[in-house]
mmCIF file of C-alpha atoms in Angstrom:
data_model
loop_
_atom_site.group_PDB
_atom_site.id
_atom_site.type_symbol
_atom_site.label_atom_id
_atom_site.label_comp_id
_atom_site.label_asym_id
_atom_site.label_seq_id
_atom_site.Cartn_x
_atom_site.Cartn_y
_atom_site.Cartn_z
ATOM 1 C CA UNK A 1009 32.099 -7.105 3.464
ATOM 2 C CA UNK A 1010 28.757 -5.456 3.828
ATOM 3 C CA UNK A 1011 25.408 -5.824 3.345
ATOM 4 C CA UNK A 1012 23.363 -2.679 1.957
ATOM 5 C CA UNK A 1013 19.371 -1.575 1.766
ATOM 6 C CA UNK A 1014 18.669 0.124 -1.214
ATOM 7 C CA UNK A 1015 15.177 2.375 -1.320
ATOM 8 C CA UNK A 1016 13.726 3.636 -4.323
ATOM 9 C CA UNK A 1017 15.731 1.148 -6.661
ATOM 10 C CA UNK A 1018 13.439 1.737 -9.946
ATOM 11 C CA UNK A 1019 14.046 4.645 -10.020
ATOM 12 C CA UNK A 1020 16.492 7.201 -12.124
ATOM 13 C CA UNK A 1021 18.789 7.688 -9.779
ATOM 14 C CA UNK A 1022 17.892 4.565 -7.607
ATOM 15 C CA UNK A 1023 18.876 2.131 -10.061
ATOM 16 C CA UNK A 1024 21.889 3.659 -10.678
ATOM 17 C CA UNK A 1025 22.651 3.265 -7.788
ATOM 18 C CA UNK A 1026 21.700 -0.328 -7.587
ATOM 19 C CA UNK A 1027 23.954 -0.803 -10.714
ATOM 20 C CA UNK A 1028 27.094 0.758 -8.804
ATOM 21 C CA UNK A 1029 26.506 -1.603 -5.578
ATOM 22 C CA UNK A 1030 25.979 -4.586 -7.518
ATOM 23 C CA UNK A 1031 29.282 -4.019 -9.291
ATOM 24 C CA UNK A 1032 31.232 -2.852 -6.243
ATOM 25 C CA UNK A 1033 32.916 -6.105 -4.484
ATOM 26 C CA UNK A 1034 33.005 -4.461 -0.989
ATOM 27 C CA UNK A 1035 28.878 -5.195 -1.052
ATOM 28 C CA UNK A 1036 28.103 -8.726 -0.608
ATOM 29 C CA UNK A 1037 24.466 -8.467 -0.257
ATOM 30 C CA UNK A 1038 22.180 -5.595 -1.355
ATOM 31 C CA UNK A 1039 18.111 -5.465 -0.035
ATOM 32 C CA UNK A 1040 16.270 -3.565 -2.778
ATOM 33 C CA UNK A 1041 12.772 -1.906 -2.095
ATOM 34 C CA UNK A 1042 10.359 -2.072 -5.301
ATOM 35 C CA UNK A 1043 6.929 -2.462 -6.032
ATOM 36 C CA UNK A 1044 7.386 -3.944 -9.326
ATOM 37 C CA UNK A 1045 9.909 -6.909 -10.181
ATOM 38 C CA UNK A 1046 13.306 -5.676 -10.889
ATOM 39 C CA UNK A 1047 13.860 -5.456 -15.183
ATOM 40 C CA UNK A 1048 17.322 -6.817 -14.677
ATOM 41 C CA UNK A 1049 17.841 -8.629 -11.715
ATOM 42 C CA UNK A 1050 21.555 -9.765 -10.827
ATOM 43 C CA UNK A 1051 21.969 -13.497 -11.300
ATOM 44 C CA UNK A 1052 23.875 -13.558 -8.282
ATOM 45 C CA UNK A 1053 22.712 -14.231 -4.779
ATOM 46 C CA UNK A 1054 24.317 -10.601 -4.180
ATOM 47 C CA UNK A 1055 20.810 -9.224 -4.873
ATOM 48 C CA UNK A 1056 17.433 -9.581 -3.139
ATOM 49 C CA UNK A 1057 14.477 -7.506 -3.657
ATOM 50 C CA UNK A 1058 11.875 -6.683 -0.897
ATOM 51 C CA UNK A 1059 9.134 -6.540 -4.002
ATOM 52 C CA UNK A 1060 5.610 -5.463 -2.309
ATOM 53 C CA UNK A 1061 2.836 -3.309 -4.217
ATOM 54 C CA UNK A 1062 2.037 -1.214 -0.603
ATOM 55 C CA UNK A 1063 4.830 0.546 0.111
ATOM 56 C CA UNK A 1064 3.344 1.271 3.920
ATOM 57 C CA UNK A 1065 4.799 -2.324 4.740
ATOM 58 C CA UNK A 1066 8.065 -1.626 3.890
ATOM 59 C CA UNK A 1067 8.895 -0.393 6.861
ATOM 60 C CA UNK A 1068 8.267 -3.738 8.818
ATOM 61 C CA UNK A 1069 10.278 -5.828 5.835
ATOM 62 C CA UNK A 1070 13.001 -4.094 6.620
ATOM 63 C CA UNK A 1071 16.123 -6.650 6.570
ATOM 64 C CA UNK A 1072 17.788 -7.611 9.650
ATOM 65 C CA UNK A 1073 20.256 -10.327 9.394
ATOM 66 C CA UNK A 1074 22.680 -9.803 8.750
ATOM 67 C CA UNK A 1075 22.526 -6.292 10.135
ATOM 68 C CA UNK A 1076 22.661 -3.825 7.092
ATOM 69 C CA UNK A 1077 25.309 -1.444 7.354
ATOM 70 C CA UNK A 1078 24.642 1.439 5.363
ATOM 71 C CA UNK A 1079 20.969 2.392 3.679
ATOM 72 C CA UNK A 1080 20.715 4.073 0.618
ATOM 73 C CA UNK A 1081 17.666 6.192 -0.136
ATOM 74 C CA UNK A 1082 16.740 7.380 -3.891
ATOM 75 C CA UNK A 1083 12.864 7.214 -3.038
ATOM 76 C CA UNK A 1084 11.027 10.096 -4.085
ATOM 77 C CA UNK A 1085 8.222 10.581 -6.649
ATOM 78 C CA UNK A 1086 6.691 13.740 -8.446
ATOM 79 C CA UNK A 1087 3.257 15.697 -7.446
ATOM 80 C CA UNK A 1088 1.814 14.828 -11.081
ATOM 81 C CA UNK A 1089 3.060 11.451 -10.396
ATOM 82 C CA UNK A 1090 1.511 11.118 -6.602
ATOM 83 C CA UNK A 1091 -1.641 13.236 -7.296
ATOM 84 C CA UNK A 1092 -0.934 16.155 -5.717
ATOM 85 C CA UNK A 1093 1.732 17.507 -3.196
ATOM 86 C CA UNK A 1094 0.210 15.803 -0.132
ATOM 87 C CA UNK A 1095 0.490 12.422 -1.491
ATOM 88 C CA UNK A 1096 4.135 13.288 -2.878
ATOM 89 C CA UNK A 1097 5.103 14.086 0.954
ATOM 90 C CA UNK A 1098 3.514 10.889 1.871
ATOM 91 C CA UNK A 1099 6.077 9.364 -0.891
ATOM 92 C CA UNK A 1100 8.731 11.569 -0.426
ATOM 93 C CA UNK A 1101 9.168 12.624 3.894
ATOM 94 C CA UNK A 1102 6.426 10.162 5.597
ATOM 95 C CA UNK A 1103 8.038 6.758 3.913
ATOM 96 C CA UNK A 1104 11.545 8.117 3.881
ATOM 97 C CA UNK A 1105 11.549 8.964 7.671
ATOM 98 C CA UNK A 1106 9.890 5.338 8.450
ATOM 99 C CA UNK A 1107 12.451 3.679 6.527
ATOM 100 C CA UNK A 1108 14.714 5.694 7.979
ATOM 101 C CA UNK A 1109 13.416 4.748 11.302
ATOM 102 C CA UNK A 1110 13.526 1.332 10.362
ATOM 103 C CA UNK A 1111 17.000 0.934 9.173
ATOM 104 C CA UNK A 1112 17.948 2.975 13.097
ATOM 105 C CA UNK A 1113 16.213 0.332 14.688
ATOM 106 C CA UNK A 1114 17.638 -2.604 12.814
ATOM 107 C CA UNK A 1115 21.243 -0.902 13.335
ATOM 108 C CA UNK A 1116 22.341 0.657 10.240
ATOM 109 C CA UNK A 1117 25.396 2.930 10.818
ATOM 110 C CA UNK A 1118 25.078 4.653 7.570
ATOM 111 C CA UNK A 1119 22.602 6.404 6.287
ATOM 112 C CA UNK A 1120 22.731 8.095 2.633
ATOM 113 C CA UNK A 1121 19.734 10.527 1.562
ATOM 114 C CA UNK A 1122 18.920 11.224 -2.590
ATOM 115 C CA UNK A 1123 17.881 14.930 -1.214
ATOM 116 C CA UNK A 1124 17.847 18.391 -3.075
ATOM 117 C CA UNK A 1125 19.648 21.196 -4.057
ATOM 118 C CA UNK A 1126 18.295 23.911 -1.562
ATOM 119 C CA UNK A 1127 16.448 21.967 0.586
ATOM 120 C CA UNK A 1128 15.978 23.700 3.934
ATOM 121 C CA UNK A 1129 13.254 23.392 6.046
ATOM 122 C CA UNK A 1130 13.292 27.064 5.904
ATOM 123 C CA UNK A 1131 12.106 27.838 2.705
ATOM 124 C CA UNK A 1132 8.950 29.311 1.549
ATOM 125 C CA UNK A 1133 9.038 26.592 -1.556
ATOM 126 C CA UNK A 1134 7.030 23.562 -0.039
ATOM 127 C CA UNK A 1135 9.301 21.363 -2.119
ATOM 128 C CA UNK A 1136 12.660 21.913 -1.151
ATOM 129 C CA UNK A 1137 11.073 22.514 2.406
ATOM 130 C CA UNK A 1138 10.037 18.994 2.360
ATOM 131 C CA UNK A 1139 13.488 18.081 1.942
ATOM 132 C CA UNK A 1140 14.731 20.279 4.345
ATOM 133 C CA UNK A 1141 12.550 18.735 6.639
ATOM 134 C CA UNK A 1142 13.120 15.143 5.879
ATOM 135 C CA UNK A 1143 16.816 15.925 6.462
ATOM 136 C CA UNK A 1144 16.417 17.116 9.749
ATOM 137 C CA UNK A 1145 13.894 14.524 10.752
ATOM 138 C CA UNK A 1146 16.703 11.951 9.645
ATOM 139 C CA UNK A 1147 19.424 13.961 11.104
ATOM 140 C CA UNK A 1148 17.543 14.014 14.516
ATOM 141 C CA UNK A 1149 17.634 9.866 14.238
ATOM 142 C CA UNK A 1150 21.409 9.967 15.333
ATOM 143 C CA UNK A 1151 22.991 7.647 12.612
ATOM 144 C CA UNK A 1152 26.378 7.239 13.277
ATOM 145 C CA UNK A 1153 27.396 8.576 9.372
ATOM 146 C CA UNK A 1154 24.501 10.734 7.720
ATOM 147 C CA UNK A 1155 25.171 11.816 4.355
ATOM 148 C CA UNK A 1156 22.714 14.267 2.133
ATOM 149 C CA UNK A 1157 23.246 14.162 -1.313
ATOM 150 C CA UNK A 1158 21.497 17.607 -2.756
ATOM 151 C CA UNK A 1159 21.833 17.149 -6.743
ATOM 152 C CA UNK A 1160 20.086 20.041 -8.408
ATOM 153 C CA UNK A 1161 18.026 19.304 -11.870
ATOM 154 C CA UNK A 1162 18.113 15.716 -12.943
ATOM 155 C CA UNK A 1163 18.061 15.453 -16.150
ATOM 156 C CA UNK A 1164 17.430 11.953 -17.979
ATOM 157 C CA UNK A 1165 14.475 9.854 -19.760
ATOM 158 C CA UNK A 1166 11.586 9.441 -17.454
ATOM 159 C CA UNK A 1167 9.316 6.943 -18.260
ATOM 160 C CA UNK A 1168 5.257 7.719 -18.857
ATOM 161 C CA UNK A 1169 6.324 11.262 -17.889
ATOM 162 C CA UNK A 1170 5.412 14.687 -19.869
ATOM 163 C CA UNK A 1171 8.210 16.908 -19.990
ATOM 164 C CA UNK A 1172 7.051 20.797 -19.540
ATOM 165 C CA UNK A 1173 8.701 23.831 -20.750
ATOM 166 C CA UNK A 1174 10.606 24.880 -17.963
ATOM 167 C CA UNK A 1175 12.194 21.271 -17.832
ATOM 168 C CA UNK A 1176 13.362 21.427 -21.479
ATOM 169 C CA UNK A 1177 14.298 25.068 -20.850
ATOM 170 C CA UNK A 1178 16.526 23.315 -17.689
ATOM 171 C CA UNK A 1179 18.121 20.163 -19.756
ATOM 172 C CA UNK A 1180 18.850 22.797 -22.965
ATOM 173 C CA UNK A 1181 20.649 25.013 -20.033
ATOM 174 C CA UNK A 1182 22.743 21.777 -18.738
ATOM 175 C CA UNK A 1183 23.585 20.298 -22.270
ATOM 176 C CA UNK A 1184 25.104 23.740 -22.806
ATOM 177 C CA UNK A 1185 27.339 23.167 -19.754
ATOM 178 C CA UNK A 1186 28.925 20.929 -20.980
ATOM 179 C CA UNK A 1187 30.810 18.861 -18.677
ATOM 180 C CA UNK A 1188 28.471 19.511 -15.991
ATOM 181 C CA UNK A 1189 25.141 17.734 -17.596
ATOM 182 C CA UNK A 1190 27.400 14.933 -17.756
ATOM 183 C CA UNK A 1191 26.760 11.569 -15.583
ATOM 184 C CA UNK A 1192 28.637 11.729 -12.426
ATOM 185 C CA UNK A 1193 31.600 8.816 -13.436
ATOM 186 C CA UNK A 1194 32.641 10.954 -16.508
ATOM 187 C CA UNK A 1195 33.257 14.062 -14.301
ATOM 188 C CA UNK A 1196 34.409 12.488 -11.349
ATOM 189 C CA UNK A 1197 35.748 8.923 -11.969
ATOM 190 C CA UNK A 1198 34.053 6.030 -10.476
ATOM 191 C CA UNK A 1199 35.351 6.020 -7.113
ATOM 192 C CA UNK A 1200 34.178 5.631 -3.632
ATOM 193 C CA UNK A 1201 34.556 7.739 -0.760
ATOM 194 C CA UNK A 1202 36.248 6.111 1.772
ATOM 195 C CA UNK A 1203 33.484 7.840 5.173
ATOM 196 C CA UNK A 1204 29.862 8.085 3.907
#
């Protein structure tokens, strides 16, 4: 059985992930970082949220016992939503990497990154270069399983969020795809893999 540290679990993608671990039986406890209560908390004891407004602490709540064994991170926010692109990579690389650090030190094995399609700390775009360099930050921790998750346009309802023309432009494109705007269970069945 084993325990699991969610980050970013309000989130679109976070909390879909959150709703996967909470169903899957092989998790027995799951640590979820949030700055606002959960909206649907599990009635179980399976769930516990590390709720704090400043988000620079979470670091040092970082769960210990029992040791987590694999972290998931979906934490990531937008430059309209952070102000500008220097608070998004305070959001987006500075938090993720202390987590990350955090969950190294407390003795996670496994640790799975929400990244980007692209991302390389190569590029000339300074968001996917972000990524890119969050991933090799994380990569340079030495988890024994690292896994990078790059999905490319996510499209979905964001709340308190203004959708521009080159996102409708993007979901209109994946709607026409068909199968491939579809949510990930309908194209590839809800299973696990068996090595993260």
């Amino acid at each position: 059985m084993t325990t699991a540290v969610l980050a970013g679990s309000t989130g679109q993608v976070g909390s879909s992930i959150l709703t996967l671990l909470l169903a899957h039986p092989n998790f027995t406890s799951i640590h979820a970082y949030t700055r606002k209560p959960l909206s649907n908390p599990d009635p179980s004891s399976k769930l516990t949220p590390i709720t704090s407004t400043d988000p620079s602490s979470w670091p040092s709540l970082f769960p210990r016992t029992p040791t987590p064994k694999i972290m998931f991170s979906g934490l990531a926010t937008t430059r309209d939503a952070a102000g500008g692109f220097d608070n998004q990579r305070k959001i987006d690389y500075d938090l993720n990497l202390d987590l990350a650090k955090a969950a190294k030190d407390a003795g996670v094995e496994t640790y799975v990154l929400i990244s980007a399609a692209g991302a390389s700390a190569k590029s000339p775009f300074a968001y996917v270069k972000m990524k890119g360099e969050l991933e090799d930050s994380i990569k340079a921790l030495g988890f024994k399983h690292t896994v990078f998750v790059k999905p490319g346009f996510i499209a979905g309802e964001r709340s308190n969020r203004k959708v521009g023309v080159a996102e409708m432009g993007l979901r209109w494109l994946a709607q026409g795809m068909g199968g491939c705007g579809a949510g990930v269970e309908e194209c590839v069945g809800a299973g696990w893999g068996d090595d993260c």
